[in-house]
XYZ file of C-alpha atoms in Angstrom:
408
model
C -11.090 11.693 -28.374
C -10.594 10.151 -31.812
C -8.136 12.933 -32.580
C -6.094 11.730 -29.596
C -6.319 8.134 -30.805
C -4.954 9.256 -34.161
C -1.656 10.157 -32.490
C -1.025 6.585 -31.315
C 1.373 4.132 -32.925
C 0.018 0.587 -33.281
C 1.488 -2.762 -34.298
C -0.869 -5.472 -35.579
C 0.552 -8.994 -35.244
C -1.350 -11.804 -36.964
C -0.345 -14.590 -39.343
C -3.520 -14.092 -41.405
C -3.135 -11.347 -44.014
C -6.910 -10.901 -44.072
C -7.092 -10.454 -40.292
C -4.126 -8.058 -40.298
C -5.692 -5.912 -42.978
C -9.038 -5.945 -41.165
C -7.452 -4.812 -37.882
C -5.433 -2.113 -39.634
C -8.583 -0.834 -41.356
C -10.306 -0.566 -37.969
C -7.350 1.457 -36.696
C -7.389 3.652 -39.802
C -11.104 4.310 -39.337
C -10.230 5.710 -35.883
C -7.672 8.032 -37.494
C -4.509 6.096 -36.631
C -1.754 6.807 -39.156
C 1.321 5.267 -37.502
C 0.450 1.637 -38.293
C 2.747 -1.390 -38.522
C 2.132 -5.098 -38.996
C 3.876 -8.425 -38.544
C 3.001 -11.993 -39.545
C 4.472 -13.662 -36.447
C 6.118 -12.967 -33.126
C 9.663 -12.924 -34.499
C 8.777 -10.254 -37.083
C 6.946 -8.280 -34.406
C 10.062 -8.185 -32.234
C 12.060 -6.797 -35.175
C 9.498 -3.991 -35.570
C 9.646 -3.221 -31.841
C 13.447 -3.178 -31.869
C 13.388 -0.610 -34.666
C 10.765 1.819 -33.324
C 8.641 2.789 -30.359
C 5.054 1.487 -30.408
C 2.224 2.428 -28.024
C -0.078 -0.584 -28.432
C 0.482 -4.072 -29.854
C -2.422 -6.224 -31.070
C -1.339 -9.817 -30.494
C -2.899 -12.898 -32.098
C -2.152 -15.993 -30.013
C -1.933 -18.585 -32.802
C 1.023 -17.825 -35.090
C 3.873 -19.841 -36.622
C 7.582 -19.410 -35.761
C 6.780 -17.518 -32.540
C 3.255 -17.613 -31.146
C 1.495 -14.861 -29.219
C 2.322 -16.278 -25.787
C 6.033 -16.321 -26.598
C 5.824 -12.828 -28.076
C 4.132 -11.445 -24.963
C 6.785 -12.975 -22.705
C 9.588 -11.590 -24.897
C 8.065 -8.101 -24.978
C 7.780 -8.113 -21.200
C 11.306 -9.377 -20.612
C 12.863 -6.916 -23.061
C 10.540 -4.059 -21.948
C 9.771 -3.265 -25.582
C 6.220 -2.013 -25.053
C 3.817 -1.814 -22.148
C 0.318 -2.130 -23.638
C -1.253 -5.043 -25.499
C -4.630 -6.160 -26.839
C -4.844 -9.961 -26.931
C -6.881 -11.700 -29.653
C -7.667 -15.291 -30.538
C -10.303 -17.518 -32.062
C -9.857 -19.858 -29.070
C -12.172 -19.947 -26.059
C -12.422 -16.926 -23.732
C -10.957 -18.785 -20.736
C -7.690 -19.382 -22.585
C -7.526 -15.775 -23.796
C -8.228 -14.430 -20.305
C -5.541 -16.717 -18.851
C -2.953 -15.326 -21.240
C -4.092 -11.846 -20.234
C -3.462 -12.726 -16.606
C -0.010 -14.018 -17.516
C 0.772 -10.804 -19.398
C -0.242 -8.659 -16.438
C 1.850 -10.796 -14.097
C 4.797 -10.127 -16.425
C 4.200 -6.395 -16.053
C 2.370 -5.622 -19.299
C -0.642 -3.327 -19.506
C -3.493 -5.456 -20.898
C -6.075 -3.199 -22.546
C -8.414 -6.035 -23.494
C -8.733 -9.759 -24.224
C -11.120 -10.550 -27.079
C -12.319 -13.384 -29.254
C -11.984 -12.785 -32.967
C -13.242 -10.994 -34.895
C -12.221 -7.784 -33.133
C -15.207 -5.432 -33.010
C -14.760 -1.716 -33.773
C -16.253 -0.609 -30.438
C -13.969 -2.979 -28.507
C -10.900 -1.577 -30.248
C -11.943 2.038 -29.699
C -12.695 1.466 -26.007
C -9.343 -0.258 -25.530
C -7.408 2.590 -27.152
C -9.354 5.188 -25.168
C -8.506 3.186 -22.052
C -4.810 3.440 -22.952
C -5.099 7.215 -23.296
C -7.046 7.568 -20.040
C -4.529 5.455 -18.123
C -1.664 7.568 -19.416
C -3.495 10.689 -18.216
C -4.171 9.115 -14.822
C -0.515 8.173 -14.412
C 0.530 11.714 -15.252
C -1.914 13.261 -12.770
C -1.306 10.849 -9.893
C 0.863 12.294 -7.124
C 4.098 10.485 -6.533
C 3.615 7.838 -3.865
C 5.662 8.611 -0.779
C 8.573 6.347 -0.095
C 7.552 3.828 2.534
C 9.372 4.864 5.683
C 10.465 2.247 8.130
C 8.759 2.712 11.472
C 9.177 0.825 14.717
C 6.702 -0.590 17.182
C 7.878 2.033 19.688
C 7.050 4.828 17.240
C 3.596 3.349 16.663
C 3.040 3.068 20.415
C 4.026 6.723 20.835
C 1.764 7.704 17.923
C -1.194 6.045 19.643
C -0.400 7.818 22.899
C 0.030 11.181 21.147
C -3.105 10.923 19.021
C -1.211 10.974 15.713
C -3.466 8.385 14.101
C -6.612 9.628 12.455
C -9.293 8.548 9.998
C -10.362 9.383 6.471
C -13.793 8.353 5.207
C -14.655 7.124 1.719
C -18.320 7.493 0.698
C -20.453 4.488 -0.270
C -23.180 5.588 -2.694
C -26.184 3.942 -4.264
C -25.436 3.040 -7.868
C -28.796 4.472 -8.934
C -29.315 8.045 -7.830
C -25.931 8.360 -6.074
C -27.486 8.652 -2.618
C -25.054 8.612 0.307
C -25.638 5.376 2.229
C -22.466 5.153 4.257
C -18.746 5.765 4.642
C -15.810 3.438 5.231
C -13.367 4.528 7.933
C -9.749 4.237 6.767
C -6.801 4.580 9.143
C -4.241 7.313 8.475
C -0.940 8.169 10.184
C 1.173 11.239 9.485
C 4.469 10.876 11.312
C 5.917 14.230 12.504
C 9.264 13.548 10.808
C 8.626 10.736 8.321
C 5.388 11.973 6.804
C 2.512 9.741 5.699
C 2.865 6.106 6.763
C 0.787 3.607 4.799
C -1.798 1.467 6.631
C -0.172 -1.421 4.801
C 2.877 -0.731 6.977
C 1.524 0.197 10.396
C -1.446 -2.180 10.661
C 0.672 -5.345 10.135
C 3.189 -3.780 12.544
C 0.446 -3.458 15.162
C -0.612 -7.062 14.553
C 2.937 -8.373 14.892
C 3.612 -6.516 18.140
C 0.346 -7.089 19.959
C -0.978 -3.550 19.511
C -3.853 -4.241 17.159
C -6.522 -4.252 19.890
C -5.319 -0.897 21.217
C -5.175 0.508 17.682
C -8.648 -0.837 16.810
C -10.263 0.528 19.967
C -8.539 3.884 19.567
C -9.752 4.301 15.986
C -13.246 2.964 16.713
C -13.732 5.577 19.433
C -12.560 8.237 17.005
C -14.931 6.937 14.309
C -17.860 6.960 16.734
C -17.029 10.518 17.798
C -17.287 11.605 14.173
C -20.501 9.640 13.650
C -22.104 11.266 16.689
C -21.015 14.662 15.381
C -22.621 13.933 11.984
C -25.804 12.818 13.710
C -25.902 16.166 15.503
C -25.906 17.762 12.046
C -28.854 15.559 11.103
C -26.743 13.246 8.942
C -27.582 9.570 9.432
C -25.576 7.171 7.327
C -23.831 3.856 7.906
C -20.295 3.651 9.271
C -18.093 0.798 8.017
C -14.951 -0.244 9.873
C -12.393 -2.960 9.086
C -11.775 -5.529 11.820
C -8.440 -7.322 11.994
C -8.609 -11.125 12.218
C -6.907 -10.796 15.598
C -9.721 -8.568 16.871
C -12.182 -11.405 16.288
C -10.273 -13.434 18.863
C -10.795 -10.706 21.487
C -13.492 -12.208 23.724
C -14.359 -8.795 25.187
C -14.722 -7.004 21.856
C -18.468 -7.521 21.361
C -19.426 -6.319 24.859
C -17.071 -3.364 24.528
C -18.657 -2.412 21.180
C -22.162 -2.614 22.600
C -21.199 -0.271 25.435
C -19.517 2.058 22.944
C -22.707 2.366 20.883
C -24.678 3.127 24.041
C -22.164 5.754 25.193
C -22.250 7.539 21.824
C -25.969 7.098 21.142
C -25.353 5.139 17.949
C -27.573 2.326 16.724
C -25.687 -0.931 15.970
C -27.788 -1.169 12.787
C -25.861 1.849 11.459
C -22.467 0.167 11.881
C -20.899 -2.406 9.524
C -17.794 -4.405 10.349
C -15.788 -5.537 7.330
C -13.811 -8.778 7.538
C -11.572 -10.437 4.976
C -10.951 -14.080 4.206
C -7.915 -13.956 6.518
C -10.300 -13.523 9.434
C -11.294 -17.178 9.052
C -7.827 -18.627 8.603
C -6.967 -18.646 12.293
C -9.176 -19.838 15.116
C -12.333 -20.438 13.091
C -14.707 -21.151 15.976
C -13.629 -17.997 17.830
C -14.012 -15.814 14.721
C -17.488 -17.171 13.901
C -18.541 -16.782 17.537
C -17.588 -13.094 17.522
C -19.252 -12.428 14.148
C -22.428 -14.242 15.182
C -22.655 -12.225 18.403
C -22.136 -8.985 16.487
C -25.028 -9.894 14.194
C -27.229 -10.816 17.158
C -26.530 -7.395 18.669
C -27.708 -5.735 15.438
C -24.405 -4.850 13.750
C -23.928 -5.575 10.048
C -21.142 -7.808 8.717
C -19.491 -7.354 5.341
C -17.234 -9.826 3.536
C -14.462 -7.582 2.223
C -12.214 -8.057 -0.835
C -14.460 -10.755 -2.320
C -12.798 -12.173 -5.418
C -9.211 -12.165 -4.181
C -8.995 -15.482 -2.303
C -9.612 -19.172 -2.814
C -12.355 -19.972 -0.291
C -14.806 -17.218 -1.086
C -17.807 -19.419 -1.809
C -17.170 -21.244 1.437
C -17.032 -17.890 3.244
C -20.589 -17.141 2.240
C -21.812 -20.230 4.039
C -19.699 -19.591 7.134
C -20.017 -15.879 7.831
C -23.331 -14.373 9.035
C -22.880 -11.597 6.489
C -25.294 -8.900 5.359
C -23.059 -7.396 2.667
C -20.616 -8.518 0.004
C -17.848 -6.154 -1.122
C -16.664 -7.090 -4.596
C -12.965 -6.433 -4.975
C -11.549 -4.052 -7.574
C -9.778 -6.983 -9.243
C -13.167 -8.354 -10.351
C -14.653 -4.979 -11.303
C -11.861 -3.090 -13.048
C -11.934 -3.531 -16.823
C -14.527 -6.289 -16.763
C -16.039 -4.716 -19.883
C -12.887 -5.571 -21.816
C -12.627 -9.105 -20.439
C -15.701 -11.223 -21.191
C -14.655 -14.035 -18.875
C -14.132 -11.618 -15.972
C -17.477 -9.971 -16.725
C -19.184 -13.374 -16.519
C -17.601 -14.059 -13.124
C -18.591 -10.593 -11.908
C -22.174 -11.069 -13.087
C -22.460 -14.476 -11.415
C -21.038 -13.026 -8.181
C -23.664 -10.279 -8.140
C -26.396 -12.801 -8.926
C -25.230 -15.151 -6.138
C -25.164 -12.304 -3.605
C -28.683 -11.259 -4.542
C -29.958 -14.821 -4.120
C -28.420 -14.816 -0.636
C -30.065 -11.446 0.151
C -26.705 -9.731 0.537
C -26.212 -6.064 -0.274
C -23.578 -5.793 -3.017
C -20.845 -3.153 -2.949
C -18.376 -2.626 -5.791
C -15.154 -1.197 -4.380
C -12.212 0.351 -6.163
C -14.350 1.772 -8.982
C -12.004 4.139 -10.784
C -13.395 4.752 -14.270
C -16.646 5.539 -16.036
C -16.364 2.146 -17.727
C -16.202 0.396 -14.326
C -19.198 2.376 -13.101
C -21.220 1.579 -16.216
C -20.745 -2.169 -15.937
C -21.699 -2.381 -12.253
C -24.775 -0.300 -13.086
C -25.711 -2.720 -15.861
C -25.257 -5.706 -13.538
C -27.462 -4.285 -10.782
C -24.883 -3.743 -8.025
C -26.398 -1.904 -5.043
C -23.600 0.365 -3.768
C -20.404 1.779 -5.195
C -17.184 3.019 -3.642
C -14.052 4.308 -5.350
C -11.991 7.195 -6.664
C -14.291 7.647 -9.675
C -16.840 9.111 -7.257
C -14.758 10.249 -4.302
C -11.382 9.661 -2.719
C -11.223 9.099 1.066
C -11.941 12.420 2.788
C -10.999 13.785 6.179
C -14.036 14.705 8.334
C -14.207 18.424 7.506
C -13.716 17.736 3.802
C -16.432 15.074 3.933
C -18.958 17.616 5.229
C -18.047 20.034 2.421
C -18.389 17.207 -0.122
C -21.818 16.235 1.239
C -23.003 19.864 1.044
C -21.771 20.652 -2.453
C -19.610 17.963 -4.043
C -22.270 15.265 -4.019
C -24.848 17.324 -5.906
C -22.174 18.345 -8.408
C -21.292 14.673 -8.899
C -24.943 13.839 -9.601
C -25.185 16.602 -12.197
C -22.054 15.352 -13.936
C -23.467 11.818 -14.102
C -26.800 13.051 -15.450
C -24.938 14.741 -18.310
C -23.191 11.498 -19.357
């Protein structure tokens, strides 16, 4: 991989000659030959106007134009996409600037206190290379097609909606503990329609209960089929906030488990913070009854909202799903890693099972392993799979995945 790093072009921006030379020596030790430097933001912009650069190392404290101004200018002028942010200031400030840079559209490879360590630099540059590869290999996202409530109603009637299932594995040993059911819709003429389009559509037009019940029955059919194969693992299903206001939902779910011969203890309902923003008493009543009936409750997307700590005291949860935004690249962001570690520790003290979702890289997987997270879910281990593909993956893909991890 160092040979790939050697092909990168790097600009080191720092007002200290000693620090610039030190950073350039670290780059040279990794084989980088296309190296440039600047003593302040204004000089850095001149370099970027004259040539293409892959990665810019930015010191925050500089005369004439500081690092914050440089980052904003680079983003506005689209001069480069990837930066490593450095400072002798406290980690909270550095992380905040990193957040600003990402909001401006830059690719932040890492935010570090000085001095920059060789391993941190190498990991950041390898991350740049890996992200470029991932972008090249990712299929083009389909253009979001506009669909109407009538089309969704017809899709429900015609059985066009289906489910894919993403495995949830133990971090240690990669044992299959469950799957999350994810709604899918392939329109006969318009192709794949994103859940981000049709689920809000169903909520706006009063079809969410019909959609939820339709997909739950389908999910239970698959679970019963897996049980007939001798496969017993948990099924997770996302509940809309509006479904929690359905007074008949709990009784209907209990009957559904009886009809399909499924134990409530093998079903987890995932709810987001939005579930508690409406009629709070109604939502808590439904969640409490679900728990009393033996179902599990998971707080989904933890780390994305403002009232998360309050959620933990309100919701009768058994599981905490840590959002990708907290997990991804925590190794390169000390402040984020601290928050992630404290989140895992808090969940353990509350006897909640922890699930890291959206794990996409080996680096992400390594840090959740180090922090003692219980379960993992994400493209690094498996994409969402349609039922037949899931069975094939369980029979052969899972053991292959374990062998690959043992070799790392």
